[in-house]
Amino acid sequence: MQDEVIRKAHHYIANTYNRYPVVVTKGEGCWIWDMTGRRYLDFLAGIAVCNLGHAHPKVVAALTAQAQHLWHVSNLYYTLPQKDLAAWLTAHSFADRVFFCNSGAEANE
């Protein structure tokens, strides 16, 4: 299943850097889990853009249901919502692939 998600993500998301072959599906505090149930300590904190951890109870109370699964996942990993959004964007625009980023400087690079 993970391999299929990664294969489809490669089709829709621009290959701008290497990713770890992990599809993250859940987060809690400083831990993340992949599709196989394997747990990882998340040292990346969204590469310094989101150090709130995942699914903190006070944050989750103020957010949508999606926040109960993942708060922020680095682009070094794959996620189902990102793959689905990339597929939707390419189907509804001129683009064949998308590039997700968090800043104008990163977009210009």
Backbone as JSON Lines, residues from 0, in Angstrom:
{"i":0,"aa":"M","n":[0.82,-1.19,0.0],"ca":[0.0,0.0,0.0],"c":[0.87,1.26,0.0]}
{"i":1,"aa":"Q","n":[1.91,1.32,0.87],"ca":[2.78,2.49,0.89],"c":[3.42,2.71,-0.47]}
{"i":2,"aa":"D","n":[3.89,1.64,-1.09],"ca":[4.54,1.76,-2.4],"c":[3.6,2.35,-3.44]}
{"i":3,"aa":"E","n":[2.32,1.97,-3.39],"ca":[1.35,2.48,-4.35],"c":[1.1,3.97,-4.12]}
{"i":4,"aa":"V","n":[1.0,4.4,-2.88],"ca":[0.81,5.82,-2.56],"c":[2.01,6.61,-3.06]}
{"i":5,"aa":"I","n":[3.21,6.11,-2.81],"ca":[4.44,6.8,-3.23],"c":[4.5,6.88,-4.75]}
{"i":6,"aa":"R","n":[4.15,5.79,-5.43],"ca":[4.16,5.78,-6.9],"c":[3.2,6.83,-7.45]}
{"i":7,"aa":"K","n":[2.01,6.9,-6.9],"ca":[1.03,7.88,-7.37],"c":[1.47,9.31,-7.04]}
{"i":8,"aa":"A","n":[2.06,9.5,-5.88],"ca":[2.54,10.83,-5.51],"c":[3.62,11.29,-6.49]}
{"i":9,"aa":"H","n":[4.49,10.39,-6.89],"ca":[5.54,10.73,-7.87],"c":[4.94,11.22,-9.19]}
{"i":10,"aa":"H","n":[3.77,10.69,-9.52],"ca":[3.12,11.08,-10.78],"c":[2.62,12.52,-10.73]}
{"i":11,"aa":"Y","n":[2.14,12.98,-9.55],"ca":[1.49,14.29,-9.45],"c":[2.31,15.38,-8.77]}
{"i":12,"aa":"I","n":[3.33,15.02,-8.02],"ca":[4.1,16.01,-7.26],"c":[5.49,16.16,-7.87]}
{"i":13,"aa":"A","n":[5.91,17.41,-8.08],"ca":[7.23,17.68,-8.67],"c":[8.32,17.06,-7.82]}
{"i":14,"aa":"N","n":[9.26,16.41,-8.46],"ca":[10.36,15.73,-7.78],"c":[11.5,16.72,-7.54]}
{"i":15,"aa":"T","n":[11.32,17.62,-6.57],"ca":[12.29,18.67,-6.31],"c":[13.36,18.27,-5.31]}
{"i":16,"aa":"Y","n":[13.13,17.22,-4.54],"ca":[14.11,16.7,-3.6],"c":[13.71,15.28,-3.21]}
{"i":17,"aa":"N","n":[14.65,14.55,-2.65],"ca":[14.38,13.18,-2.23],"c":[13.52,13.16,-0.98]}
{"i":18,"aa":"R","n":[12.72,12.14,-0.86],"ca":[11.88,11.93,0.32],"c":[12.21,10.58,0.92]}
{"i":19,"aa":"Y","n":[11.88,10.45,2.18],"ca":[11.99,9.15,2.83],"c":[10.82,8.29,2.37]}
{"i":20,"aa":"P","n":[11.01,7.0,2.18],"ca":[9.92,6.15,1.7],"c":[8.95,5.8,2.82]}
{"i":21,"aa":"V","n":[8.36,6.83,3.41],"ca":[7.45,6.68,4.54],"c":[6.19,7.49,4.24]}
{"i":22,"aa":"V","n":[5.01,6.87,4.36],"ca":[3.75,7.58,4.22],"c":[3.21,7.8,5.63]}
{"i":23,"aa":"V","n":[3.29,9.04,6.1],"ca":[2.87,9.37,7.45],"c":[1.36,9.52,7.49]}
{"i":24,"aa":"T","n":[0.7,8.85,8.44],"ca":[-0.75,8.86,8.51],"c":[-1.29,9.4,9.83]}
{"i":25,"aa":"K","n":[-0.45,9.52,10.85],"ca":[-0.94,9.93,12.17],"c":[0.19,10.6,12.92]}
{"i":26,"aa":"G","n":[-0.17,11.54,13.78],"ca":[0.81,12.17,14.65],"c":[0.23,12.43,16.01]}
{"i":27,"aa":"E","n":[1.09,12.36,17.04],"ca":[0.67,12.65,18.42],"c":[1.89,13.17,19.16]}
{"i":28,"aa":"G","n":[1.82,14.43,19.58],"ca":[2.97,15.02,20.26],"c":[4.16,15.04,19.33]}
{"i":29,"aa":"C","n":[5.26,14.43,19.76],"ca":[6.48,14.41,18.94],"c":[6.62,13.1,18.16]}
{"i":30,"aa":"W","n":[5.56,12.3,18.09],"ca":[5.59,11.01,17.4],"c":[4.75,11.06,16.14]}
{"i":31,"aa":"I","n":[5.18,10.33,15.1],"ca":[4.4,10.12,13.89],"c":[4.37,8.62,13.6]}
{"i":32,"aa":"W","n":[3.33,8.19,12.88],"ca":[3.18,6.79,12.5],"c":[3.01,6.69,11.0]}
{"i":33,"aa":"D","n":[3.52,5.61,10.43],"ca":[3.33,5.39,9.0],"c":[2.16,4.45,8.76]}
{"i":34,"aa":"M","n":[1.9,4.13,7.49],"ca":[0.77,3.29,7.12],"c":[0.85,1.88,7.69]}
{"i":35,"aa":"T","n":[2.06,1.43,8.02],"ca":[2.21,0.07,8.55],"c":[2.09,0.03,10.07]}
{"i":36,"aa":"G","n":[1.93,1.21,10.69],"ca":[1.83,1.28,12.14],"c":[3.15,1.52,12.85]}
{"i":37,"aa":"R","n":[4.22,1.66,12.08],"ca":[5.54,1.91,12.67],"c":[5.6,3.34,13.21]}
{"i":38,"aa":"R","n":[6.13,3.5,14.42],"ca":[6.21,4.8,15.08],"c":[7.61,5.39,14.93]}
{"i":39,"aa":"Y","n":[7.67,6.71,14.7],"ca":[8.92,7.44,14.55],"c":[8.91,8.66,15.46]}
{"i":40,"aa":"L","n":[10.06,8.99,16.03],"ca":[10.22,10.24,16.75],"c":[10.45,11.33,15.72]}
{"i":41,"aa":"D","n":[9.58,12.35,15.69],"ca":[9.64,13.39,14.67],"c":[10.59,14.49,15.1]}
{"i":42,"aa":"F","n":[11.85,14.4,14.69],"ca":[12.85,15.4,15.01],"c":[12.81,16.61,14.08]}
{"i":43,"aa":"L","n":[12.06,16.53,12.98],"ca":[12.1,17.58,11.98],"c":[11.28,18.81,12.34]}
{"i":44,"aa":"A","n":[10.22,18.65,13.08],"ca":[9.33,19.77,13.4],"c":[8.99,20.57,12.15]}
{"i":45,"aa":"G","n":[8.69,19.89,11.07],"ca":[8.34,20.59,9.83],"c":[9.5,21.41,9.28]}
{"i":46,"aa":"I","n":[10.73,20.95,9.5],"ca":[11.94,21.66,9.13],"c":[11.85,23.11,9.65]}
{"i":47,"aa":"A","n":[11.63,23.2,10.94],"ca":[11.65,24.46,11.69],"c":[10.51,25.41,11.36]}
{"i":48,"aa":"V","n":[9.44,24.95,10.72],"ca":[8.33,25.84,10.43],"c":[7.12,25.59,11.32]}
{"i":49,"aa":"C","n":[7.1,24.46,12.0],"ca":[5.95,24.13,12.84],"c":[6.42,23.24,13.99]}
{"i":50,"aa":"N","n":[6.78,23.83,15.09],"ca":[7.3,23.03,16.19],"c":[6.27,22.81,17.29]}
{"i":51,"aa":"L","n":[4.99,22.82,16.93],"ca":[3.92,22.59,17.89],"c":[3.74,21.12,18.21]}
{"i":52,"aa":"G","n":[4.37,20.25,17.46],"ca":[4.1,18.83,17.62],"c":[2.84,18.46,16.86]}
{"i":53,"aa":"H","n":[2.39,17.27,17.06],"ca":[1.2,16.76,16.36],"c":[0.09,16.51,17.36]}
{"i":54,"aa":"A","n":[-1.08,16.99,17.04],"ca":[-2.32,16.67,17.77],"c":[-2.28,17.04,19.25]}
{"i":55,"aa":"H","n":[-1.64,18.16,19.6],"ca":[-1.67,18.63,20.98],"c":[-3.13,18.91,21.35]}
{"i":56,"aa":"P","n":[-3.59,18.46,22.53],"ca":[-5.01,18.59,22.86],"c":[-5.57,20.01,22.78]}
{"i":57,"aa":"K","n":[-4.82,21.01,23.21],"ca":[-5.33,22.39,23.16],"c":[-5.4,22.91,21.74]}
{"i":58,"aa":"V","n":[-4.48,22.46,20.89],"ca":[-4.5,22.88,19.49],"c":[-5.61,22.16,18.75]}
{"i":59,"aa":"V","n":[-5.73,20.87,18.97],"ca":[-6.75,20.06,18.29],"c":[-8.14,20.57,18.6]}
{"i":60,"aa":"A","n":[-8.37,21.03,19.83],"ca":[-9.7,21.53,20.22],"c":[-10.11,22.7,19.35]}
{"i":61,"aa":"A","n":[-9.18,23.45,18.82],"ca":[-9.49,24.64,18.04],"c":[-9.46,24.38,16.53]}
{"i":62,"aa":"L","n":[-9.22,23.15,16.12],"ca":[-9.04,22.88,14.69],"c":[-10.03,21.87,14.16]}
{"i":63,"aa":"T","n":[-9.93,21.6,12.89],"ca":[-10.81,20.66,12.22],"c":[-10.41,19.21,12.51]}
{"i":64,"aa":"A","n":[-11.19,18.3,12.02],"ca":[-10.94,16.88,12.25],"c":[-9.59,16.43,11.69]}
{"i":65,"aa":"Q","n":[-9.11,17.06,10.63],"ca":[-7.82,16.68,10.05],"c":[-6.69,16.85,11.04]}
{"i":66,"aa":"A","n":[-6.77,17.87,11.88],"ca":[-5.71,18.12,12.86],"c":[-5.6,16.98,13.87]}
{"i":67,"aa":"Q","n":[-6.62,16.18,14.0],"ca":[-6.56,15.04,14.92],"c":[-5.66,13.92,14.39]}
{"i":68,"aa":"H","n":[-5.33,13.98,13.09],"ca":[-4.47,12.96,12.49],"c":[-3.06,13.48,12.27]}
{"i":69,"aa":"L","n":[-2.93,14.61,11.64],"ca":[-1.63,15.21,11.36],"c":[-1.74,16.72,11.48]}
{"i":70,"aa":"W","n":[-0.75,17.35,12.06],"ca":[-0.74,18.81,12.11],"c":[0.13,19.35,10.98]}
{"i":71,"aa":"H","n":[1.36,18.9,10.92],"ca":[2.24,19.3,9.84],"c":[3.21,18.16,9.57]}
{"i":72,"aa":"V","n":[3.42,17.86,8.32],"ca":[4.36,16.82,7.92],"c":[5.29,17.42,6.88]}
{"i":73,"aa":"S","n":[6.57,17.24,7.07],"ca":[7.55,17.74,6.12],"c":[7.32,17.12,4.75]}
{"i":74,"aa":"N","n":[7.72,17.85,3.73],"ca":[7.65,17.31,2.37],"c":[8.67,16.21,2.14]}
{"i":75,"aa":"L","n":[9.46,15.88,3.14],"ca":[10.37,14.73,3.02],"c":[9.61,13.41,3.15]}
{"i":76,"aa":"Y","n":[8.35,13.49,3.59],"ca":[7.48,12.31,3.7],"c":[6.31,12.47,2.75]}
{"i":77,"aa":"Y","n":[5.56,11.39,2.56],"ca":[4.34,11.4,1.76],"c":[3.14,11.38,2.69]}
{"i":78,"aa":"T","n":[2.05,12.01,2.27],"ca":[0.78,11.9,2.99],"c":[-0.34,11.72,1.98]}
{"i":79,"aa":"L","n":[-1.41,11.07,2.39],"ca":[-2.55,10.87,1.5],"c":[-3.21,12.2,1.12]}
{"i":80,"aa":"P","n":[-3.46,13.12,2.08],"ca":[-4.09,14.38,1.67],"c":[-3.26,15.17,0.66]}
{"i":81,"aa":"Q","n":[-1.94,15.19,0.79],"ca":[-1.11,15.94,-0.15],"c":[-1.18,15.31,-1.54]}
{"i":82,"aa":"K","n":[-1.12,13.99,-1.58],"ca":[-1.23,13.3,-2.88],"c":[-2.58,13.58,-3.52]}
{"i":83,"aa":"D","n":[-3.65,13.53,-2.72],"ca":[-5.0,13.77,-3.24],"c":[-5.15,15.21,-3.72]}
{"i":84,"aa":"L","n":[-4.61,16.18,-2.96],"ca":[-4.69,17.58,-3.37],"c":[-3.91,17.81,-4.66]}
{"i":85,"aa":"A","n":[-2.73,17.2,-4.77],"ca":[-1.93,17.35,-5.98],"c":[-2.69,16.8,-7.19]}
{"i":86,"aa":"A","n":[-3.33,15.67,-7.03],"ca":[-4.11,15.09,-8.13],"c":[-5.27,16.01,-8.51]}
{"i":87,"aa":"W","n":[-5.97,16.56,-7.51],"ca":[-7.09,17.47,-7.78],"c":[-6.6,18.73,-8.49]}
{"i":88,"aa":"L","n":[-5.5,19.32,-8.01],"ca":[-4.98,20.54,-8.62],"c":[-4.57,20.33,-10.08]}
{"i":89,"aa":"T","n":[-3.92,19.21,-10.36],"ca":[-3.5,18.96,-11.75],"c":[-4.71,18.68,-12.64]}
{"i":90,"aa":"A","n":[-5.74,18.08,-12.09],"ca":[-6.95,17.81,-12.88],"c":[-7.74,19.09,-13.16]}
{"i":91,"aa":"H","n":[-7.57,20.11,-12.34],"ca":[-8.36,21.33,-12.46],"c":[-7.53,22.57,-12.83]}
{"i":92,"aa":"S","n":[-6.36,22.34,-13.41],"ca":[-5.52,23.48,-13.8],"c":[-4.72,23.13,-15.05]}
{"i":93,"aa":"F","n":[-3.83,24.03,-15.42],"ca":[-2.96,23.82,-16.57],"c":[-1.78,22.91,-16.25]}
{"i":94,"aa":"A","n":[-1.48,22.72,-14.96],"ca":[-0.24,22.07,-14.54],"c":[-0.31,20.54,-14.63]}
{"i":95,"aa":"D","n":[0.84,19.94,-14.91],"ca":[0.97,18.49,-14.89],"c":[1.43,18.0,-13.52]}
{"i":96,"aa":"R","n":[2.12,18.88,-12.78],"ca":[2.62,18.57,-11.44],"c":[2.52,19.83,-10.6]}
{"i":97,"aa":"V","n":[2.58,19.64,-9.27],"ca":[2.55,20.78,-8.36],"c":[3.79,20.78,-7.48]}
{"i":98,"aa":"F","n":[4.09,21.93,-6.92],"ca":[5.2,22.07,-5.98],"c":[4.65,22.75,-4.73]}
{"i":99,"aa":"F","n":[4.61,22.02,-3.61],"ca":[4.14,22.57,-2.36],"c":[5.32,23.19,-1.62]}
{"i":100,"aa":"C","n":[5.15,24.41,-1.15],"ca":[6.2,25.08,-0.39],"c":[5.57,25.98,0.65]}
{"i":101,"aa":"N","n":[6.4,26.55,1.51],"ca":[5.84,27.35,2.6],"c":[6.29,28.8,2.59]}
{"i":102,"aa":"S","n":[7.02,29.23,1.57],"ca":[7.46,30.62,1.54],"c":[7.66,31.07,0.1]}
{"i":103,"aa":"G","n":[7.61,32.38,-0.08],"ca":[7.87,32.93,-1.4],"c":[9.29,32.68,-1.86]}
{"i":104,"aa":"A","n":[10.23,32.74,-0.91],"ca":[11.63,32.48,-1.27],"c":[11.8,31.05,-1.76]}
{"i":105,"aa":"E","n":[11.17,30.13,-1.08],"ca":[11.25,28.72,-1.49],"c":[10.59,28.53,-2.86]}
{"i":106,"aa":"A","n":[9.49,29.2,-3.09],"ca":[8.81,29.09,-4.39],"c":[9.7,29.62,-5.51]}
{"i":107,"aa":"N","n":[10.42,30.7,-5.24],"ca":[11.28,31.29,-6.26],"c":[12.53,30.45,-6.53]}
{"i":108,"aa":"E","n":[12.96,29.69,-5.57],"ca":[14.13,28.85,-5.77],"c":[13.85,27.8,-6.82]}
